PDB file of C-alpha atoms in Angstrom:
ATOM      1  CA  UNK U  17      11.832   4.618  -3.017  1.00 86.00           C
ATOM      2  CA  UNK U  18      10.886   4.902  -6.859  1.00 93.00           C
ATOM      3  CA  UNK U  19       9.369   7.846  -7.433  1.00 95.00           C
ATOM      4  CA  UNK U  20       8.088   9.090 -11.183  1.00 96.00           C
ATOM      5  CA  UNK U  21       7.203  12.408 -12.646  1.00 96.00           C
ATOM      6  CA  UNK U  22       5.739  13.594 -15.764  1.00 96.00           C
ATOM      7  CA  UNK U  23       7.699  10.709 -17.890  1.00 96.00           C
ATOM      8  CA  UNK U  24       7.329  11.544 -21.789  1.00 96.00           C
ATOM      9  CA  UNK U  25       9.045   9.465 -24.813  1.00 96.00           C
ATOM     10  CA  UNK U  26       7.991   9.916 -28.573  1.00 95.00           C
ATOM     11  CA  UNK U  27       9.083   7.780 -31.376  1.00 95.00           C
ATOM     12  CA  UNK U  28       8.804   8.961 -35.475  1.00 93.00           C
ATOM     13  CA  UNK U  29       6.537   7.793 -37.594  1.00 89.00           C
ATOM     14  CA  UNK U  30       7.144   6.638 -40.736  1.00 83.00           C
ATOM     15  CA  UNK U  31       6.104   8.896 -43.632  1.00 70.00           C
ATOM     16  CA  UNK U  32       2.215   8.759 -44.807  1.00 57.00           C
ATOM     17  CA  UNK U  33       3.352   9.679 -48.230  1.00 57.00           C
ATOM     18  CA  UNK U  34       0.863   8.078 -50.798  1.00 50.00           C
ATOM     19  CA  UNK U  35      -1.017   5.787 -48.449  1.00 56.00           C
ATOM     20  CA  UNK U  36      -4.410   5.699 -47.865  1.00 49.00           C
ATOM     21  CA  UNK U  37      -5.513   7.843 -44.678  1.00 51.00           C
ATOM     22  CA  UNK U  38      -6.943   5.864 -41.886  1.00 59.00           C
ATOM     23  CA  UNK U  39      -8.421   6.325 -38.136  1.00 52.00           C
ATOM     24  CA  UNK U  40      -5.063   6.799 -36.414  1.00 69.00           C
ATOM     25  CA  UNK U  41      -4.405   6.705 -32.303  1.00 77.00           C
ATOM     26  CA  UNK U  42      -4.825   9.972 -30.538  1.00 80.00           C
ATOM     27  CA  UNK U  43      -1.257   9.478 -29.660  1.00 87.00           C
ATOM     28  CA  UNK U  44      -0.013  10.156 -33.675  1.00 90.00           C
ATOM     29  CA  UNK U  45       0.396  13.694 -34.465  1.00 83.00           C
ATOM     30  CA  UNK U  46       2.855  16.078 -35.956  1.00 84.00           C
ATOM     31  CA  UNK U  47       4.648  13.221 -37.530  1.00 89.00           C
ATOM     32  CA  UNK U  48       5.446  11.877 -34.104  1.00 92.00           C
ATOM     33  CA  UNK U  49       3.863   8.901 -31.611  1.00 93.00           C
ATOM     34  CA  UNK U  50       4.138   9.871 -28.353  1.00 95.00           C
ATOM     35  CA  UNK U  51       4.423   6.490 -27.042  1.00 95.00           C
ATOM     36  CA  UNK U  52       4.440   8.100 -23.484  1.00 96.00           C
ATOM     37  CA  UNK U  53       2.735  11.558 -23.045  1.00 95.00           C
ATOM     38  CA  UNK U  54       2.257  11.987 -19.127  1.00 96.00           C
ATOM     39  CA  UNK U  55       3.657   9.011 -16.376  1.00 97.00           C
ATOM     40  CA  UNK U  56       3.350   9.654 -13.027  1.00 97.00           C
ATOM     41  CA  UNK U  57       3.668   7.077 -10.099  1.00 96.00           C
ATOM     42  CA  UNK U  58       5.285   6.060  -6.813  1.00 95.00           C
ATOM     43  CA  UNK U  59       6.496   2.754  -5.259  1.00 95.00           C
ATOM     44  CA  UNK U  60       7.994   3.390  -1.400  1.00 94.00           C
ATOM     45  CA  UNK U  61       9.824   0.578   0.186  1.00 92.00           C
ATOM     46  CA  UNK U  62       8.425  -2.597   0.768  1.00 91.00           C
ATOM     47  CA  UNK U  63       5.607  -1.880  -1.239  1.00 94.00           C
ATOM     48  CA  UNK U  64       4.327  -3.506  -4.459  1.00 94.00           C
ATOM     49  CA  UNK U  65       2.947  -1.387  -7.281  1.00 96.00           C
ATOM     50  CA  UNK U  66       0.686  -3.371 -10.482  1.00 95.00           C
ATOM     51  CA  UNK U  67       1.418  -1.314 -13.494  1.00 96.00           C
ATOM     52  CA  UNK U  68      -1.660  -2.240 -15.701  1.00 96.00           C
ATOM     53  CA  UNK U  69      -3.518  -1.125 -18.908  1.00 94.00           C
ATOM     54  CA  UNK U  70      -4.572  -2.401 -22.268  1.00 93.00           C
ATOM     55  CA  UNK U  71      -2.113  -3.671 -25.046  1.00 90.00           C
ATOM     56  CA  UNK U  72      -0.273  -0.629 -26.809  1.00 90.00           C
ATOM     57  CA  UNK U  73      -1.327   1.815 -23.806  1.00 93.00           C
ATOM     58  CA  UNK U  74       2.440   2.376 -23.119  1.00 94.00           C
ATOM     59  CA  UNK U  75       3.478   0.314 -20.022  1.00 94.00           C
ATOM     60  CA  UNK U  76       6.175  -1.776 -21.686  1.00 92.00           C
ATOM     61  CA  UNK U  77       8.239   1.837 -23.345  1.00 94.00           C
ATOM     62  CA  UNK U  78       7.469   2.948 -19.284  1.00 95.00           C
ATOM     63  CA  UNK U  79       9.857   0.470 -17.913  1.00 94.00           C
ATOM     64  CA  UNK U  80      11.981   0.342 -20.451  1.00 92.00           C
ATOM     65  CA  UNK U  81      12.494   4.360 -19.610  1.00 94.00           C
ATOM     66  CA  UNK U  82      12.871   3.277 -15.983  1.00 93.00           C
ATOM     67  CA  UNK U  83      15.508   0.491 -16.862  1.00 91.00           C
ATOM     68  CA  UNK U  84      17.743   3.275 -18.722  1.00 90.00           C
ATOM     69  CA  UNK U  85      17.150   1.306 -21.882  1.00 90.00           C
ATOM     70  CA  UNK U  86      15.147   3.956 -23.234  1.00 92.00           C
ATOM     71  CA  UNK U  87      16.124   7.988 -22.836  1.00 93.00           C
ATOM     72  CA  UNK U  88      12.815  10.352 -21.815  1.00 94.00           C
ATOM     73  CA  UNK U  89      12.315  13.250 -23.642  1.00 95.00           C
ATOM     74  CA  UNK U  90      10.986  14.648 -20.715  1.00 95.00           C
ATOM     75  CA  UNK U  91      10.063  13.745 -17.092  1.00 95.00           C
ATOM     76  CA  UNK U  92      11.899  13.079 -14.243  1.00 93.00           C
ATOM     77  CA  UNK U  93      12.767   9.634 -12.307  1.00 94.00           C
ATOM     78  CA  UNK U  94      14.358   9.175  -8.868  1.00 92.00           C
ATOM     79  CA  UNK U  95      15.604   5.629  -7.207  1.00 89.00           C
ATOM     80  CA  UNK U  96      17.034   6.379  -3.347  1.00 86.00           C
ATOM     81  CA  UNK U  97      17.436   9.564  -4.776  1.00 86.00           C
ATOM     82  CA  UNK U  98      19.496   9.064  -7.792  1.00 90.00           C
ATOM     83  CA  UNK U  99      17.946  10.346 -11.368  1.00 91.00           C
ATOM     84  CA  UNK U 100      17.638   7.631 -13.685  1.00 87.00           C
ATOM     85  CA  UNK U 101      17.410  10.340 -16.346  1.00 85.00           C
ATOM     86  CA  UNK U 102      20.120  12.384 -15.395  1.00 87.00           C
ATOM     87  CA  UNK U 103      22.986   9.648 -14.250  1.00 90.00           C
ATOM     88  CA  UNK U 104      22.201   6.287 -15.746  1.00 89.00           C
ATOM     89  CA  UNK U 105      25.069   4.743 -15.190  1.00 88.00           C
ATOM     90  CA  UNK U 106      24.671   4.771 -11.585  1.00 88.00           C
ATOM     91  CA  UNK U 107      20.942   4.400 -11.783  1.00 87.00           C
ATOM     92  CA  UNK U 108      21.838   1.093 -13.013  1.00 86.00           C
ATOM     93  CA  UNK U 109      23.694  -0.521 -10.072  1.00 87.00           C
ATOM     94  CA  UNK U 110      20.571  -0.191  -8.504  1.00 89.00           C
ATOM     95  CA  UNK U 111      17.733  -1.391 -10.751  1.00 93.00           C
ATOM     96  CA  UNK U 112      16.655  -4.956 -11.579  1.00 93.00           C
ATOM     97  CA  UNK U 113      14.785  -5.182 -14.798  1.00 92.00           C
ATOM     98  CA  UNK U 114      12.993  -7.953 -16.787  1.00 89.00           C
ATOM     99  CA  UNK U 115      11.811  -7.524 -20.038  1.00 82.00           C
ATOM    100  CA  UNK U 116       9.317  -9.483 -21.797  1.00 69.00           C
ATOM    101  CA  UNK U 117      12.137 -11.601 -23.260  1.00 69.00           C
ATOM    102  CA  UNK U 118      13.788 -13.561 -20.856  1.00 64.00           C
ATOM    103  CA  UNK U 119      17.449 -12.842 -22.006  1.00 78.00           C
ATOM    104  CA  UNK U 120      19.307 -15.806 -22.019  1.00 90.00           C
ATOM    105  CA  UNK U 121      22.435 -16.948 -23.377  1.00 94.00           C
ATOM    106  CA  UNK U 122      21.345 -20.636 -24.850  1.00 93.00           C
ATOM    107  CA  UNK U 123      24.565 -22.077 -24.931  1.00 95.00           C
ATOM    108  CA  UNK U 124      25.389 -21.072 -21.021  1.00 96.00           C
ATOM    109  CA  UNK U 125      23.650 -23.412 -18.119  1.00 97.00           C
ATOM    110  CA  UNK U 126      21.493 -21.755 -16.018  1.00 96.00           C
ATOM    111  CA  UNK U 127      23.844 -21.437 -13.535  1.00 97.00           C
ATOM    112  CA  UNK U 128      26.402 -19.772 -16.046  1.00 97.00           C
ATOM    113  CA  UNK U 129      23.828 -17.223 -17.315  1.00 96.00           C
ATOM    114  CA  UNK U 130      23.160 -15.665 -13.447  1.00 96.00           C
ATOM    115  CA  UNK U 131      27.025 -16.067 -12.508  1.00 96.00           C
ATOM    116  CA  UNK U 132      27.652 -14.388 -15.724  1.00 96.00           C
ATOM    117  CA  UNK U 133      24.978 -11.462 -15.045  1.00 94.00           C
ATOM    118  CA  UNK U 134      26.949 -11.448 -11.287  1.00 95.00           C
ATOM    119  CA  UNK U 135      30.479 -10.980 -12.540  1.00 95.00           C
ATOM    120  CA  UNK U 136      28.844  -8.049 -14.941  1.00 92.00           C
ATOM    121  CA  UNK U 137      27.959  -6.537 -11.667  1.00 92.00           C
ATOM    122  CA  UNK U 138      31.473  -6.631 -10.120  1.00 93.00           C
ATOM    123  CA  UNK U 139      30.465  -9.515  -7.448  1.00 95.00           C
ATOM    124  CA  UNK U 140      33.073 -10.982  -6.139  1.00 96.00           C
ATOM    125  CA  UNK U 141      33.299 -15.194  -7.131  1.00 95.00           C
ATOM    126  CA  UNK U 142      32.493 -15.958  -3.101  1.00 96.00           C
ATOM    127  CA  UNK U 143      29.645 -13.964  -2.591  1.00 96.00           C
ATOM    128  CA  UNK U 144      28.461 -14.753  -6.091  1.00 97.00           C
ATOM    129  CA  UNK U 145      28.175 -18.305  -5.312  1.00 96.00           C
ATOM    130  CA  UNK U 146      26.848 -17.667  -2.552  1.00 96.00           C
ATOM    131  CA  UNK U 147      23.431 -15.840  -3.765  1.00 96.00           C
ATOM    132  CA  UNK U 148      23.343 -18.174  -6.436  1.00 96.00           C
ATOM    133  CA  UNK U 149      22.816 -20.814  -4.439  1.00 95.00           C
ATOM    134  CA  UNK U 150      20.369 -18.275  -1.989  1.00 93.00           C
ATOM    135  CA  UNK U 151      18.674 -17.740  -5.485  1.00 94.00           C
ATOM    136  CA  UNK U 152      18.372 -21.331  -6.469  1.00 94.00           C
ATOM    137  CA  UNK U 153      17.084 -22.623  -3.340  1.00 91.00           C
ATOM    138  CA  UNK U 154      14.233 -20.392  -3.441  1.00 86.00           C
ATOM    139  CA  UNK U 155      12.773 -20.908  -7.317  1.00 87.00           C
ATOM    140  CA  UNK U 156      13.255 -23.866  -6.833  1.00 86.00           C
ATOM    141  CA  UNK U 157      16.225 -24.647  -9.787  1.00 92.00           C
ATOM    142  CA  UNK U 158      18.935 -26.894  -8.135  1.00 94.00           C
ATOM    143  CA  UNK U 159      17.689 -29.619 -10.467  1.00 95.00           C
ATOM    144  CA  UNK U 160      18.200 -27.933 -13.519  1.00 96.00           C
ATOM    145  CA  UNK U 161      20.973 -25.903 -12.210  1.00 95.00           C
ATOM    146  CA  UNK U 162      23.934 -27.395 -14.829  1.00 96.00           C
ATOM    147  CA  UNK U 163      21.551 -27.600 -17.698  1.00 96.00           C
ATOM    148  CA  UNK U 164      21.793 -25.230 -21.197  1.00 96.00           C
ATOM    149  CA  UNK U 165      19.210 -22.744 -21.276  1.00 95.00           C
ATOM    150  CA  UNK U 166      18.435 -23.495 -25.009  1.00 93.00           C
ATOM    151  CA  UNK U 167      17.081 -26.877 -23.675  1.00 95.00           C
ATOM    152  CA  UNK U 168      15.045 -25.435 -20.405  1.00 92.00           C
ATOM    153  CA  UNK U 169      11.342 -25.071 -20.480  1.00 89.00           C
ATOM    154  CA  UNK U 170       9.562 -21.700 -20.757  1.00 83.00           C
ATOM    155  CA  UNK U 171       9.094 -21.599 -16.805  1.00 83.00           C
ATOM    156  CA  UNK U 172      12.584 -22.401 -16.515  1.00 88.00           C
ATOM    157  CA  UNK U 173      13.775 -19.733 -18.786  1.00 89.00           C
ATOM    158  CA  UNK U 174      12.104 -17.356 -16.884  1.00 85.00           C
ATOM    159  CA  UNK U 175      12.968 -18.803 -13.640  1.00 88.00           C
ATOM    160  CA  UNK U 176      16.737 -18.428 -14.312  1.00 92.00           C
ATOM    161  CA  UNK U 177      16.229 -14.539 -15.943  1.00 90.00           C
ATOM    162  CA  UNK U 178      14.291 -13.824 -12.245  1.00 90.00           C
ATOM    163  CA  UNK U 179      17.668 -14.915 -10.591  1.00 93.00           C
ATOM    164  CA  UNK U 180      20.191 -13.224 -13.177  1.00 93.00           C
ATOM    165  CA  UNK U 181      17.334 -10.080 -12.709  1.00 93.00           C
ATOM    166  CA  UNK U 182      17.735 -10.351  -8.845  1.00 94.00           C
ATOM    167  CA  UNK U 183      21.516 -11.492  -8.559  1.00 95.00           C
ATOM    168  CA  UNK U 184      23.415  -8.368  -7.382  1.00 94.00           C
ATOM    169  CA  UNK U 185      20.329  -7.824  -4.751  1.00 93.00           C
ATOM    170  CA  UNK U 186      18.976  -4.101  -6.842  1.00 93.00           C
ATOM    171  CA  UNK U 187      17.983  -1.526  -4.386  1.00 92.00           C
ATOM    172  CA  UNK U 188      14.406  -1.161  -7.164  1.00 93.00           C
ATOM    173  CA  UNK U 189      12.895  -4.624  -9.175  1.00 94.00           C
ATOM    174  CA  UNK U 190      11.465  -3.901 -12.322  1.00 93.00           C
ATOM    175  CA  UNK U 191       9.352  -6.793 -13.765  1.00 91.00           C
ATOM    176  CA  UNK U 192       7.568  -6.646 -17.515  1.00 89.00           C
ATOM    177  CA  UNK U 193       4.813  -9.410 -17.063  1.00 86.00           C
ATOM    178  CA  UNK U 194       6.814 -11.628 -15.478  1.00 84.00           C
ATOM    179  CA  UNK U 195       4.292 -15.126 -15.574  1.00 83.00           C
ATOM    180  CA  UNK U 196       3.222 -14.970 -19.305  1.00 77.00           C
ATOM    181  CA  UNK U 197       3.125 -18.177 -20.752  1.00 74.00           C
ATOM    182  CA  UNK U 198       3.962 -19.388 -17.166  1.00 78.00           C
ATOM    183  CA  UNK U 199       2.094 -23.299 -15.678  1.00 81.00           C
ATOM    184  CA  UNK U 200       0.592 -22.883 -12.271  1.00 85.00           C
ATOM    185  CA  UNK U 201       3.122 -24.112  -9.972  1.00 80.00           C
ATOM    186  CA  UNK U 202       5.832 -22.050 -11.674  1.00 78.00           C
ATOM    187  CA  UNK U 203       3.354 -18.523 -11.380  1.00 83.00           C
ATOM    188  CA  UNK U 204       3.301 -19.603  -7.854  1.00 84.00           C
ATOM    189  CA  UNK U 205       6.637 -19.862  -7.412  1.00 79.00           C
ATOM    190  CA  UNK U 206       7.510 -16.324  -8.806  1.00 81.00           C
ATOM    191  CA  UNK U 207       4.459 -14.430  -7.024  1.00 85.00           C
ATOM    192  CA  UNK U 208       5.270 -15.917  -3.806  1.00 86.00           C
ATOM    193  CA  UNK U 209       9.017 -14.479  -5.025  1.00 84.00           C
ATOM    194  CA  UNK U 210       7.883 -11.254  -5.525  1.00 86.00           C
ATOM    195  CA  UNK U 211       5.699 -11.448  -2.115  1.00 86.00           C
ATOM    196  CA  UNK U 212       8.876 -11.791  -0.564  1.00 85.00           C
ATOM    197  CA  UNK U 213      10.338  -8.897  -1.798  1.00 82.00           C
ATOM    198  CA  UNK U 214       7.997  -6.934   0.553  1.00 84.00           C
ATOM    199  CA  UNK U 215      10.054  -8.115   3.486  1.00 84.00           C
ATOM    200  CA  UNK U 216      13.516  -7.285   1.817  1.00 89.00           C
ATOM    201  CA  UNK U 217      12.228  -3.259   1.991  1.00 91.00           C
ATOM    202  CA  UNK U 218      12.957  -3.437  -1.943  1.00 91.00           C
ATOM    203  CA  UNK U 219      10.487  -1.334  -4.027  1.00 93.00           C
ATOM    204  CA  UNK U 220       8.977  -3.858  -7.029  1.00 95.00           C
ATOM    205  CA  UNK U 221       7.330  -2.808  -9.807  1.00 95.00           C
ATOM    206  CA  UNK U 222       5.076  -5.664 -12.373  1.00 91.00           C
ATOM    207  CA  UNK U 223       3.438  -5.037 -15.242  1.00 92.00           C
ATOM    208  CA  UNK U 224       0.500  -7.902 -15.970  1.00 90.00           C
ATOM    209  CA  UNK U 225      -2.929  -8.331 -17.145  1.00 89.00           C
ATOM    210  CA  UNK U 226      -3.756 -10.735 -14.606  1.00 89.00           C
ATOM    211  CA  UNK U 227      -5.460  -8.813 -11.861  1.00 92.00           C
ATOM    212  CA  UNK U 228      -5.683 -11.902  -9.536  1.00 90.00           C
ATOM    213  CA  UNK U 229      -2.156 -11.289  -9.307  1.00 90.00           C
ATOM    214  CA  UNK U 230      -2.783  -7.486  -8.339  1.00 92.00           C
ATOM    215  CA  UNK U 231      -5.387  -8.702  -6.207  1.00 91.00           C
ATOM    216  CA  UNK U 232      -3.242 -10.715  -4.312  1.00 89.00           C
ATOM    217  CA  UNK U 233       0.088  -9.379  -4.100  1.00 91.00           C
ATOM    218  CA  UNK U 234       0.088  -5.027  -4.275  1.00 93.00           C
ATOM    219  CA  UNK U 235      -0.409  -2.232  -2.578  1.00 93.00           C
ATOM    220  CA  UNK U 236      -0.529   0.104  -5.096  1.00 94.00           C
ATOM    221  CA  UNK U 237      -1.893   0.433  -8.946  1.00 96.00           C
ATOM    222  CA  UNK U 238      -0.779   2.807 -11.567  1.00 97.00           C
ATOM    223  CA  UNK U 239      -3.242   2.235 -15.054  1.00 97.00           C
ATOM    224  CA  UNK U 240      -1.942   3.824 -17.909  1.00 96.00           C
ATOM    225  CA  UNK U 241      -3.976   4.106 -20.621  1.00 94.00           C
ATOM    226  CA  UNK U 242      -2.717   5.781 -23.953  1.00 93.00           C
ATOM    227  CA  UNK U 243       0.309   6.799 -23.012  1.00 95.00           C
ATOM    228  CA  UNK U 244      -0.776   8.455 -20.141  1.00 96.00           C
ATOM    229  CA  UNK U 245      -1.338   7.994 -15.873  1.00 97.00           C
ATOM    230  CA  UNK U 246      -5.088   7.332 -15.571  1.00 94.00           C
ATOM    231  CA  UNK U 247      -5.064   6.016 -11.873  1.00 96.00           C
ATOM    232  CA  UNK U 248      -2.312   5.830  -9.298  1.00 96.00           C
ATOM    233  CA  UNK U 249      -3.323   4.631  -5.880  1.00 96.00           C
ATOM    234  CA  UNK U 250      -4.738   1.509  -3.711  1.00 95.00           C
ATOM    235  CA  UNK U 251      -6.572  -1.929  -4.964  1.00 94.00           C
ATOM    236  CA  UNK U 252      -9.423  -0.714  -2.463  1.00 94.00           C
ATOM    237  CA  UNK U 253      -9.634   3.156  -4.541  1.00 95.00           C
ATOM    238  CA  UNK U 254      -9.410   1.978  -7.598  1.00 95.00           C
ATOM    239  CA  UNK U 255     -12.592  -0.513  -6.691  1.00 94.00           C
ATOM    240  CA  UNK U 256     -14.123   2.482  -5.377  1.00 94.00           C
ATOM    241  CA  UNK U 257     -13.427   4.676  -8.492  1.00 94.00           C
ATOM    242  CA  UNK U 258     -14.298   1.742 -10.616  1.00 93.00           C
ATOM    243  CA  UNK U 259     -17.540   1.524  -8.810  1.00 94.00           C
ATOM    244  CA  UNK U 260     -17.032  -2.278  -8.576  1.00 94.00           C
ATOM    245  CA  UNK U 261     -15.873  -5.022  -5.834  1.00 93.00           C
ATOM    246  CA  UNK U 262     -14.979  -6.914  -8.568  1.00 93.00           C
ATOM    247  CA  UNK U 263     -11.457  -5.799  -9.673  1.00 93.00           C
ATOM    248  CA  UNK U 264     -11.820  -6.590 -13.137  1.00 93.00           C
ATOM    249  CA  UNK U 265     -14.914  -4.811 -13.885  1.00 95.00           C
ATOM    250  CA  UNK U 266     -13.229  -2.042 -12.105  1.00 94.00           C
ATOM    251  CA  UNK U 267     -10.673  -1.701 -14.020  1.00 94.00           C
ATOM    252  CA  UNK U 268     -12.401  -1.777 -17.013  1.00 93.00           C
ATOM    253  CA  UNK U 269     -15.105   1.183 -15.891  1.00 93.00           C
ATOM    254  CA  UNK U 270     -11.850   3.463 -15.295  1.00 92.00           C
ATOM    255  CA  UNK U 271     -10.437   2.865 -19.052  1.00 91.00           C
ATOM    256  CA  UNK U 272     -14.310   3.750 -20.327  1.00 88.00           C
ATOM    257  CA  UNK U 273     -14.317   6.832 -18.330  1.00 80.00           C
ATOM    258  CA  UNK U 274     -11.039   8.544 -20.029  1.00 63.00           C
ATOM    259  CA  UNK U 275     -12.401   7.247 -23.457  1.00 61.00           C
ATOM    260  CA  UNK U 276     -15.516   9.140 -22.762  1.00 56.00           C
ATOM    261  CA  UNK U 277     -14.320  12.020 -21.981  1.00 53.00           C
TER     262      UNK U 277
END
């Protein structure tokens, strides 16, 4: 169980002095961009939640909080009821996280890059090979297994930083748009991947802009718009706050409404 509460990160800006003033985001004030300003969500086990919004709104700097990458200024965040905030460290052991880059060492195989990520976990050289080969089986990457990831295709790449992600089996998945730049059969491979987690009782959380991909695979939607929680609940209420069947235009109608406001 992931559970989120009032999450809040600024960054400074860099001093005005002697440039021309221009229209500036809501979010820059008192020589500060508060990147995040008000996060709140929950993903219970099993489930899986779509964290959406435009480009800038503040998604990416949210699961880079969640990943202990990033410190909150304020906020809280529990995982099976440790604090990510408060006890990192531990928080850790139990979080899975992909960012936007896949990570890889290009001068390691693929099969050296998740054994690596294993060994950082404390597996033990058994039960690592083990779950590589669990891992391998199921995206599909026997083939390419002993080749350098320097020479691996971009679905490849992101196929092996999936299993390095996954390797020590996390008790929470955190994915930052996990197919971009992805062909079809390799998106297919990793949604039916993170379908799968559903059955594991594992809590995943995916940032996208594809809502076919919400559509298909989760249970829940948070939309955060400008650094703040505009929607948190089911595919079926956000259609019915959207006022559309259609997911897309529903989606859109609830990012109009807080701009009008």
């Amino acid at each position: 169980m992931l559970d989120v509460r009032n999450l809040a990160k600024r960054f400074p800006l860099p001093s005005a002095k002697g440039k021309s003033v221009q229209v500036r985001d809501p979010r820059d004030h008192d020589g500060w961009f508060h990147a995040v300003r008000d996060v709140s969500f929950s993903c219970a086990a099993g489930e899986v939640l779509g964290l959406l919004g435009p480009n800038g709104a503040g998604k990416t700097t949210t699961l880079r909080l969640l990943s202990t990458a990033l410190k909150a200024d304020s906020g809280h965040a529990w995982v099976n009821g440790i604090d990510l905030l408060q006890d990192p460290l531990a928080a850790r052991q139990q979080i899975g996280f992909l960012s936007g880059s896949t990570g890889l060492y290009g001068r390691l195989t693929a099969r050296e890059n998740v054994e690596y990520f294993g060994r950082l976990h404390g597996m033990s050289a058994p039960y690592l090979a083990r779950r590589c080969d669990e891992l391998f089986d199921l995206l599909g990457m026997h083939e390419y297994a002993d080749k350098r990831a320097d020479q691996l295709s971009t679905g490849m790449k992101q196929k092996c930083a999936i299993a390095r992600t996954v390797v020590h089996e996390p008790r929470l998945v955190i994915l930052d748009e996990p197919t971009t730049g992805l062909d079809v059969m390799s998106a297919k491979i990793l949604l039916d991947f993170i379908a799968s987690y559903k059955a594991l009782r594992v809590p995943l959380i995916f940032s996208t802009h594809h809502l076919h991909e919400v559509e298909k695979l989760c249970d829940r939607v948070c939309i955060i718009n400008r650094g703040k929680t505009e929607f948190h609940g089911t595919v079926d209420e956000l259609r019915h706050l959207g006022g559309s069947a259609d997911l897309y235009d529903a989606f859109v109608s609830v990012i109009n409404q807080e701009r009008e406001m």
